[in-house]
């Protein structure tokens, strides 16, 4: 980053005076009035990992402007409070759009300090169209089955093949879900959240969102500022560039993050034997890509699938050892099996991934305007590719259905808000999926918010993943509203955790057991 948050922060911890440990509106889960609204029947859906998890279903209008019209069902989860001090519901969301939040409730409840978690009903939910909610979207099963066309459109034939895929996906969504698509968007999900609040019998909610979930929370706070009690946003979407510009900005940041991974491989030359020059290792990586474009590994990992496999390393450095092992095995030992395994763990898309992508495109293509002239995409993405070749065209094709989407677009929501209680934002300076500047922008737009920065960190989703400094700020805020107050761009700065070491992984890709790996498994990729 060109700016260093540490140099701009003179932080002092203050108390948000409008909060008490047991606010009147949260001290009782329901009243005689709210009981008439609540229609939730909670049943155990416990797992070995989350033995107190409960699940329920809530019917809401497809179109909230027509409350007596067609209904859809939202899947909810809950870890109920156990303390005498009750601070109300804490809704949690993992991002996406298209991410399932049911298991995240269990993760958050078990990862917060026990005394803090015990004071909240931690509520997870699958947003409309997602997962266990009904109906769940799946526009075109198998859309990402390998081997796809090379993402790099170096010939008219390759570009046409990718364009045909994008058009066919958009057409399939329109044919299958044309009556639903106008209502699969952030505004609809926000109104669903307020229906959840009503069903829980709460006057206000507490909210904790990661990634796209930060935009979801900011929009909820815009629609219903008087119903927000506490608001935590981790890895913050820039609310002023949704969504076309956001993806171009991501490309630049992911290229930097991929180079950070390659520099890490160079640092551990004694293990990986690819040399100590990151630029030469980068050339080796692109040579691997070129080879796979001609002959996919194991019949399943071509150039596009290789990118899919390594993009998750831009989200979370805990994957770096497994990715490096696969890289080395292919280029040094001519062994493609570790690369195929890494693809299966990180890049392959299953049925839940098909669902997530269907909702992702439905929300992003509807939320805001996208260029309808492909010549604009071609011009913009080649310009960015010249600076950032790693993910640019892969990301362009991922979002390309929006150029052909069968609904019109809405206007982005202006989230500038002076009516909220103090909110707490968390951001790593090197985050690729939601670049740092976006958090600074959101901090400015959300009056009285505080920004806690992980200086030097590059992961996406930083709280509850092992950084005690960040988690202390989170726990203090959820306990009694304590927020840090500084005088610069950031209100508090925490040092990043060190990058992993090669020896730190004894399991294969995707099977590590740290809190960070658990969190990033729930957040998924492509937020």
Short mmCIF file of C-alpha atoms in Angstrom, two decimals, residues 43-418:
data_model
loop_
_atom_site.label_atom_id
_atom_site.label_comp_id
_atom_site.label_asym_id
_atom_site.label_seq_id
_atom_site.Cartn_x
_atom_site.Cartn_y
_atom_site.Cartn_z
CA UNK A 43 -35.00 -27.51 16.07
CA UNK A 44 -31.61 -28.99 16.76
CA UNK A 45 -29.33 -29.26 13.73
CA UNK A 46 -26.29 -29.98 15.87
CA UNK A 47 -22.99 -31.16 14.44
CA UNK A 48 -19.99 -32.63 16.20
CA UNK A 49 -18.27 -29.26 15.86
CA UNK A 50 -21.29 -27.13 16.83
CA UNK A 51 -23.40 -29.20 19.26
CA UNK A 52 -25.78 -26.38 20.25
CA UNK A 53 -26.67 -25.26 16.73
CA UNK A 54 -30.39 -24.95 16.00
CA UNK A 55 -32.21 -24.36 12.70
CA UNK A 56 -35.49 -22.84 11.60
CA UNK A 57 -37.23 -21.57 8.47
CA UNK A 58 -38.93 -18.24 7.87
CA UNK A 59 -41.29 -17.37 5.04
CA UNK A 60 -40.89 -13.88 3.59
CA UNK A 61 -42.40 -12.12 0.57
CA UNK A 62 -40.54 -12.51 -2.69
CA UNK A 63 -41.43 -8.86 -3.29
CA UNK A 64 -41.54 -6.95 -0.02
CA UNK A 65 -43.70 -4.31 -1.67
CA UNK A 66 -46.37 -7.02 -1.95
CA UNK A 67 -46.36 -8.62 1.49
CA UNK A 68 -49.31 -10.89 0.69
CA UNK A 69 -47.89 -12.09 -2.60
CA UNK A 70 -45.59 -15.03 -3.39
CA UNK A 71 -43.52 -16.28 -0.45
CA UNK A 72 -40.05 -17.72 -0.33
CA UNK A 73 -38.37 -19.49 2.60
CA UNK A 74 -35.18 -18.43 4.39
CA UNK A 75 -33.09 -21.02 6.21
CA UNK A 76 -31.88 -19.78 9.60
CA UNK A 77 -29.52 -21.10 12.25
CA UNK A 78 -28.95 -20.11 15.86
CA UNK A 79 -26.63 -20.64 18.76
CA UNK A 80 -28.79 -19.36 21.63
CA UNK A 81 -27.49 -17.15 24.41
CA UNK A 82 -26.82 -18.74 27.77
CA UNK A 83 -25.89 -15.76 29.94
CA UNK A 84 -28.27 -13.77 32.12
CA UNK A 85 -27.09 -10.64 30.34
CA UNK A 86 -28.74 -10.76 26.94
CA UNK A 87 -27.62 -8.36 24.24
CA UNK A 88 -29.98 -9.47 21.48
CA UNK A 89 -29.48 -11.25 18.16
CA UNK A 90 -26.14 -11.09 16.34
CA UNK A 91 -26.75 -11.76 12.66
CA UNK A 92 -23.69 -13.04 10.80
CA UNK A 93 -22.98 -13.26 7.07
CA UNK A 94 -19.94 -14.75 5.24
CA UNK A 95 -20.17 -12.72 2.05
CA UNK A 96 -20.40 -13.78 -1.55
CA UNK A 97 -22.95 -12.75 -2.58
CA UNK A 98 -24.10 -16.34 -2.53
CA UNK A 99 -22.41 -17.55 0.67
CA UNK A 100 -24.28 -19.77 3.11
CA UNK A 101 -24.27 -18.44 6.66
CA UNK A 102 -25.77 -21.37 8.56
CA UNK A 103 -22.52 -22.88 9.78
CA UNK A 104 -20.95 -19.45 10.31
CA UNK A 105 -23.23 -18.95 13.32
CA UNK A 106 -21.63 -21.93 15.02
CA UNK A 107 -18.15 -20.78 14.08
CA UNK A 108 -18.65 -17.23 15.40
CA UNK A 109 -20.28 -18.43 18.62
CA UNK A 110 -17.44 -20.86 19.31
CA UNK A 111 -14.65 -18.47 18.28
CA UNK A 112 -15.66 -15.43 20.30
CA UNK A 113 -14.69 -15.42 23.97
CA UNK A 114 -17.24 -17.61 25.76
CA UNK A 115 -18.43 -14.79 28.02
CA UNK A 116 -19.13 -12.60 24.99
CA UNK A 117 -20.82 -15.23 22.84
CA UNK A 118 -23.03 -16.28 25.74
CA UNK A 119 -24.70 -12.85 25.72
CA UNK A 120 -25.97 -13.13 22.12
CA UNK A 121 -28.22 -15.29 20.05
CA UNK A 122 -25.83 -15.77 17.13
CA UNK A 123 -28.00 -16.02 14.03
CA UNK A 124 -26.87 -17.39 10.69
CA UNK A 125 -28.96 -17.32 7.54
CA UNK A 126 -28.89 -18.36 3.93
CA UNK A 127 -29.90 -15.27 1.95
CA UNK A 128 -32.63 -15.56 -0.65
CA UNK A 129 -31.69 -18.03 -3.34
CA UNK A 130 -28.83 -19.54 -1.33
CA UNK A 131 -28.23 -23.02 0.02
CA UNK A 132 -31.04 -24.35 2.20
CA UNK A 133 -33.31 -21.39 1.49
CA UNK A 134 -36.11 -22.07 -0.99
CA UNK A 135 -36.04 -21.76 -3.89
CA UNK A 136 -32.27 -22.19 -4.26
CA UNK A 137 -30.88 -21.03 -7.59
CA UNK A 138 -28.83 -23.25 -9.89
CA UNK A 139 -28.91 -21.65 -13.32
CA UNK A 140 -26.68 -24.03 -15.22
CA UNK A 141 -25.28 -27.04 -13.35
CA UNK A 142 -21.76 -27.90 -14.41
CA UNK A 143 -21.00 -24.46 -15.82
CA UNK A 144 -17.46 -24.69 -14.44
CA UNK A 145 -16.78 -28.30 -15.39
CA UNK A 146 -13.26 -28.70 -16.78
CA UNK A 147 -11.67 -28.13 -19.14
CA UNK A 148 -12.94 -24.64 -19.93
CA UNK A 149 -11.61 -22.40 -22.71
CA UNK A 150 -8.41 -20.56 -21.89
CA UNK A 151 -9.38 -17.38 -20.04
CA UNK A 152 -6.85 -15.36 -22.05
CA UNK A 153 -8.68 -14.35 -25.28
CA UNK A 154 -5.64 -14.24 -27.55
CA UNK A 155 -7.66 -15.29 -30.62
CA UNK A 156 -11.18 -14.47 -31.80
CA UNK A 157 -12.09 -18.14 -31.41
CA UNK A 158 -11.09 -18.21 -27.74
CA UNK A 159 -12.92 -14.96 -27.06
CA UNK A 160 -16.04 -16.29 -28.80
CA UNK A 161 -15.94 -19.53 -26.80
CA UNK A 162 -15.84 -17.58 -23.53
CA UNK A 163 -18.53 -15.15 -24.69
CA UNK A 164 -20.77 -18.05 -25.67
CA UNK A 165 -20.39 -19.50 -22.17
CA UNK A 166 -21.29 -16.16 -20.56
CA UNK A 167 -24.30 -15.61 -22.81
CA UNK A 168 -25.58 -19.15 -22.29
CA UNK A 169 -25.31 -18.85 -18.53
CA UNK A 170 -27.25 -15.57 -18.48
CA UNK A 171 -29.87 -17.03 -20.82
CA UNK A 172 -30.20 -20.15 -18.66
CA UNK A 173 -30.78 -18.01 -15.57
CA UNK A 174 -33.43 -16.00 -17.37
CA UNK A 175 -35.20 -19.07 -18.72
CA UNK A 176 -35.18 -20.92 -15.40
CA UNK A 177 -35.68 -18.07 -12.93
CA UNK A 178 -36.99 -15.12 -14.91
CA UNK A 179 -39.75 -14.50 -12.36
CA UNK A 180 -37.26 -14.51 -9.46
CA UNK A 181 -34.29 -12.58 -10.83
CA UNK A 182 -35.75 -9.07 -10.35
CA UNK A 183 -35.87 -9.82 -6.61
CA UNK A 184 -32.46 -11.47 -6.10
CA UNK A 185 -30.44 -8.45 -5.03
CA UNK A 186 -28.92 -6.76 -2.02
CA UNK A 187 -32.01 -4.66 -1.27
CA UNK A 188 -34.19 -7.77 -1.15
CA UNK A 189 -31.75 -9.55 1.14
CA UNK A 190 -31.66 -6.52 3.44
CA UNK A 191 -35.43 -6.50 3.77
CA UNK A 192 -35.25 -10.22 4.52
CA UNK A 193 -32.86 -9.40 7.35
CA UNK A 194 -35.41 -7.03 8.79
CA UNK A 195 -38.05 -9.74 8.55
CA UNK A 196 -35.67 -11.98 10.50
CA UNK A 197 -35.36 -9.23 13.12
CA UNK A 198 -39.14 -9.05 13.44
CA UNK A 199 -39.48 -12.83 13.66
CA UNK A 200 -36.87 -12.84 16.45
CA UNK A 201 -38.90 -10.26 18.33
CA UNK A 202 -36.03 -7.79 18.48
CA UNK A 203 -36.31 -4.02 18.18
CA UNK A 204 -32.71 -3.83 17.02
CA UNK A 205 -30.10 -6.20 15.65
CA UNK A 206 -26.38 -6.57 16.05
CA UNK A 207 -24.63 -7.48 12.81
CA UNK A 208 -21.27 -9.02 11.88
CA UNK A 209 -20.44 -9.41 8.19
CA UNK A 210 -17.40 -10.42 6.18
CA UNK A 211 -16.58 -9.30 2.62
CA UNK A 212 -19.78 -8.75 0.59
CA UNK A 213 -21.46 -9.13 3.97
CA UNK A 214 -20.01 -5.71 4.83
CA UNK A 215 -21.95 -4.15 1.96
CA UNK A 216 -25.05 -6.06 3.02
CA UNK A 217 -24.65 -4.66 6.53
CA UNK A 218 -24.01 -1.12 5.31
CA UNK A 219 -27.11 -1.21 3.12
CA UNK A 220 -29.20 -2.57 6.01
CA UNK A 221 -27.91 0.30 8.13
CA UNK A 222 -28.92 2.72 5.37
CA UNK A 223 -32.45 1.35 5.11
CA UNK A 224 -32.97 0.84 8.85
CA UNK A 225 -30.48 2.95 10.85
CA UNK A 226 -32.74 3.06 13.89
CA UNK A 227 -32.72 -0.75 14.04
CA UNK A 228 -28.94 -1.15 14.23
CA UNK A 229 -27.41 -1.61 17.66
CA UNK A 230 -23.89 -2.76 16.79
CA UNK A 231 -22.31 -3.15 13.38
CA UNK A 232 -19.07 -5.07 12.67
CA UNK A 233 -17.68 -5.06 9.11
CA UNK A 234 -14.61 -7.19 8.33
CA UNK A 235 -12.78 -6.85 4.98
CA UNK A 236 -14.82 -3.99 3.70
CA UNK A 237 -16.32 -3.59 0.24
CA UNK A 238 -15.87 -0.13 -1.25
CA UNK A 239 -19.52 0.94 -1.46
CA UNK A 240 -18.77 3.56 -4.12
CA UNK A 241 -17.58 1.24 -6.92
CA UNK A 242 -20.02 -1.67 -6.98
CA UNK A 243 -19.56 -3.79 -8.99
CA UNK A 244 -17.82 -3.37 -12.36
CA UNK A 245 -15.07 -1.06 -11.13
CA UNK A 246 -14.65 -3.15 -7.99
CA UNK A 247 -13.69 -6.17 -10.05
CA UNK A 248 -11.11 -4.24 -12.07
CA UNK A 249 -9.60 -2.95 -8.82
CA UNK A 250 -9.52 -6.51 -7.50
CA UNK A 251 -7.44 -7.61 -10.47
CA UNK A 252 -4.65 -5.21 -9.58
CA UNK A 253 -4.70 -6.24 -5.92
CA UNK A 254 -4.77 -9.98 -6.65
CA UNK A 255 -1.78 -9.62 -8.95
CA UNK A 256 0.15 -8.05 -6.06
CA UNK A 257 -0.97 -10.82 -3.75
CA UNK A 258 0.04 -13.54 -6.21
CA UNK A 259 3.47 -11.95 -6.43
CA UNK A 260 3.66 -11.98 -2.65
CA UNK A 261 3.07 -15.73 -2.80
CA UNK A 262 5.83 -16.15 -5.39
CA UNK A 263 8.19 -14.08 -3.24
CA UNK A 264 7.35 -16.39 -0.34
CA UNK A 265 8.28 -19.40 -2.49
CA UNK A 266 11.59 -17.68 -3.28
CA UNK A 267 12.19 -17.08 0.42
CA UNK A 268 11.96 -20.80 1.06
CA UNK A 269 14.19 -21.92 -1.77
CA UNK A 270 15.74 -24.54 0.50
CA UNK A 271 12.36 -26.26 0.52
CA UNK A 272 10.94 -25.54 -2.91
CA UNK A 273 14.14 -25.41 -5.02
CA UNK A 274 12.82 -22.87 -7.52
CA UNK A 275 15.46 -20.23 -6.87
CA UNK A 276 15.58 -17.03 -4.86
CA UNK A 277 14.46 -14.58 -7.56
CA UNK A 278 10.68 -13.96 -7.41
CA UNK A 279 10.62 -12.70 -11.01
CA UNK A 280 12.17 -15.90 -12.33
CA UNK A 281 9.70 -17.93 -10.26
CA UNK A 282 6.89 -15.83 -11.72
CA UNK A 283 8.14 -16.65 -15.21
CA UNK A 284 8.15 -20.33 -14.24
CA UNK A 285 4.56 -20.07 -13.04
CA UNK A 286 3.43 -18.51 -16.33
CA UNK A 287 5.35 -21.16 -18.25
CA UNK A 288 3.37 -23.76 -16.30
CA UNK A 289 0.19 -21.94 -17.29
CA UNK A 290 1.19 -21.98 -20.96
CA UNK A 291 1.96 -25.69 -20.81
CA UNK A 292 -1.39 -26.47 -19.19
CA UNK A 293 -3.21 -24.44 -21.84
CA UNK A 294 -1.82 -26.90 -24.39
CA UNK A 295 -2.10 -30.09 -22.30
CA UNK A 296 -4.31 -30.02 -19.17
CA UNK A 297 -2.98 -31.90 -16.17
CA UNK A 298 -4.89 -35.08 -15.47
CA UNK A 299 -7.39 -34.09 -18.13
CA UNK A 300 -8.90 -31.54 -15.76
CA UNK A 301 -6.48 -28.68 -15.02
CA UNK A 302 -6.05 -26.37 -17.96
CA UNK A 303 -4.99 -22.74 -17.86
CA UNK A 304 -8.31 -21.47 -16.52
CA UNK A 305 -8.47 -24.21 -13.88
CA UNK A 306 -4.91 -23.38 -12.82
CA UNK A 307 -6.00 -19.80 -12.17
CA UNK A 308 -9.02 -21.07 -10.23
CA UNK A 309 -6.66 -23.14 -8.10
CA UNK A 310 -4.26 -20.33 -7.21
CA UNK A 311 -6.76 -17.49 -6.76
CA UNK A 312 -7.70 -18.78 -3.26
CA UNK A 313 -4.09 -18.16 -2.26
CA UNK A 314 -4.87 -14.49 -2.74
CA UNK A 315 -7.59 -14.76 -0.12
CA UNK A 316 -5.66 -16.69 2.53
CA UNK A 317 -1.94 -17.35 2.91
CA UNK A 318 -2.63 -20.53 4.85
CA UNK A 319 -3.07 -22.19 1.47
CA UNK A 320 0.40 -21.20 0.26
CA UNK A 321 2.28 -24.32 1.39
CA UNK A 322 -0.13 -26.66 -0.40
CA UNK A 323 -0.12 -24.51 -3.54
CA UNK A 324 3.67 -24.33 -3.53
CA UNK A 325 3.95 -28.10 -3.22
CA UNK A 326 1.66 -28.58 -6.22
CA UNK A 327 3.57 -25.97 -8.22
CA UNK A 328 6.94 -27.58 -7.48
CA UNK A 329 5.73 -31.10 -8.16
CA UNK A 330 4.55 -30.11 -11.62
CA UNK A 331 7.49 -27.99 -12.76
CA UNK A 332 10.35 -29.85 -11.04
CA UNK A 333 9.18 -33.44 -10.84
CA UNK A 334 6.76 -33.60 -13.81
CA UNK A 335 4.17 -34.90 -11.33
CA UNK A 336 0.69 -33.52 -11.96
CA UNK A 337 -1.15 -35.40 -9.21
CA UNK A 338 -0.60 -32.76 -6.48
CA UNK A 339 -1.80 -30.06 -8.89
CA UNK A 340 -4.95 -32.01 -9.70
CA UNK A 341 -5.54 -32.54 -5.98
CA UNK A 342 -5.04 -28.83 -5.30
CA UNK A 343 -7.54 -28.03 -8.05
CA UNK A 344 -10.07 -30.42 -6.53
CA UNK A 345 -9.61 -28.80 -3.11
CA UNK A 346 -9.48 -25.15 -4.13
CA UNK A 347 -10.68 -24.66 -7.69
CA UNK A 348 -13.33 -27.23 -8.53
CA UNK A 349 -16.95 -26.13 -8.30
CA UNK A 350 -19.51 -28.53 -6.82
CA UNK A 351 -23.30 -28.19 -6.60
CA UNK A 352 -23.10 -25.71 -3.75
CA UNK A 353 -20.62 -23.73 -5.83
CA UNK A 354 -23.03 -23.75 -8.77
CA UNK A 355 -25.68 -22.36 -6.41
CA UNK A 356 -23.32 -19.75 -5.01
CA UNK A 357 -22.31 -18.57 -8.49
CA UNK A 358 -25.93 -18.37 -9.60
CA UNK A 359 -26.73 -16.08 -6.68
CA UNK A 360 -23.48 -14.16 -7.09
CA UNK A 361 -24.29 -13.23 -10.67
CA UNK A 362 -27.96 -12.61 -9.90
CA UNK A 363 -27.14 -10.12 -7.16
CA UNK A 364 -24.21 -8.36 -8.78
CA UNK A 365 -25.80 -8.10 -12.22
CA UNK A 366 -28.99 -6.67 -10.71
CA UNK A 367 -27.47 -4.41 -8.05
CA UNK A 368 -25.74 -1.97 -10.39
CA UNK A 369 -25.17 -1.16 -14.05
CA UNK A 370 -22.63 -3.12 -16.10
CA UNK A 371 -21.45 -2.23 -19.61
CA UNK A 372 -23.67 -3.91 -22.18
CA UNK A 373 -21.20 -3.27 -24.97
CA UNK A 374 -18.55 -6.00 -24.92
CA UNK A 375 -16.09 -3.65 -26.57
CA UNK A 376 -15.94 -1.74 -23.27
CA UNK A 377 -15.09 -4.90 -21.35
CA UNK A 378 -12.44 -5.83 -23.91
CA UNK A 379 -10.80 -2.39 -23.71
CA UNK A 380 -10.84 -2.17 -19.92
CA UNK A 381 -9.67 -5.70 -19.22
CA UNK A 382 -6.80 -5.66 -21.70
CA UNK A 383 -5.66 -2.38 -20.13
CA UNK A 384 -5.72 -3.92 -16.66
CA UNK A 385 -4.16 -7.16 -17.92
CA UNK A 386 -1.11 -5.24 -19.07
CA UNK A 387 -0.52 -4.28 -15.45
CA UNK A 388 -1.96 -7.34 -13.71
CA UNK A 389 -2.05 -10.54 -15.80
CA UNK A 390 -2.69 -13.06 -13.00
CA UNK A 391 -6.47 -12.86 -12.59
CA UNK A 392 -7.77 -10.17 -14.92
CA UNK A 393 -9.34 -12.22 -17.69
CA UNK A 394 -10.39 -15.05 -15.38
CA UNK A 395 -12.28 -12.47 -13.34
CA UNK A 396 -13.71 -10.84 -16.45
CA UNK A 397 -15.28 -14.09 -17.63
CA UNK A 398 -16.51 -14.85 -14.12
CA UNK A 399 -18.53 -11.63 -14.25
CA UNK A 400 -19.24 -11.56 -17.98
CA UNK A 401 -22.83 -12.85 -17.70
CA UNK A 402 -23.67 -9.36 -16.41
CA UNK A 403 -23.11 -8.02 -19.93
CA UNK A 404 -26.04 -10.15 -21.07
CA UNK A 405 -28.17 -10.32 -17.92
CA UNK A 406 -31.91 -10.67 -18.55
CA UNK A 407 -32.98 -8.03 -16.01
CA UNK A 408 -32.34 -4.33 -15.92
CA UNK A 409 -30.09 -2.89 -13.23
CA UNK A 410 -30.75 -0.94 -10.07
CA UNK A 411 -28.78 2.01 -8.75
CA UNK A 412 -26.14 1.34 -6.09
CA UNK A 413 -27.13 2.37 -2.61
CA UNK A 414 -25.47 5.44 -1.13
CA UNK A 415 -24.47 4.17 2.30
CA UNK A 416 -23.34 7.51 3.74
CA UNK A 417 -24.85 7.44 7.19
CA UNK A 418 -24.80 9.83 10.12
#
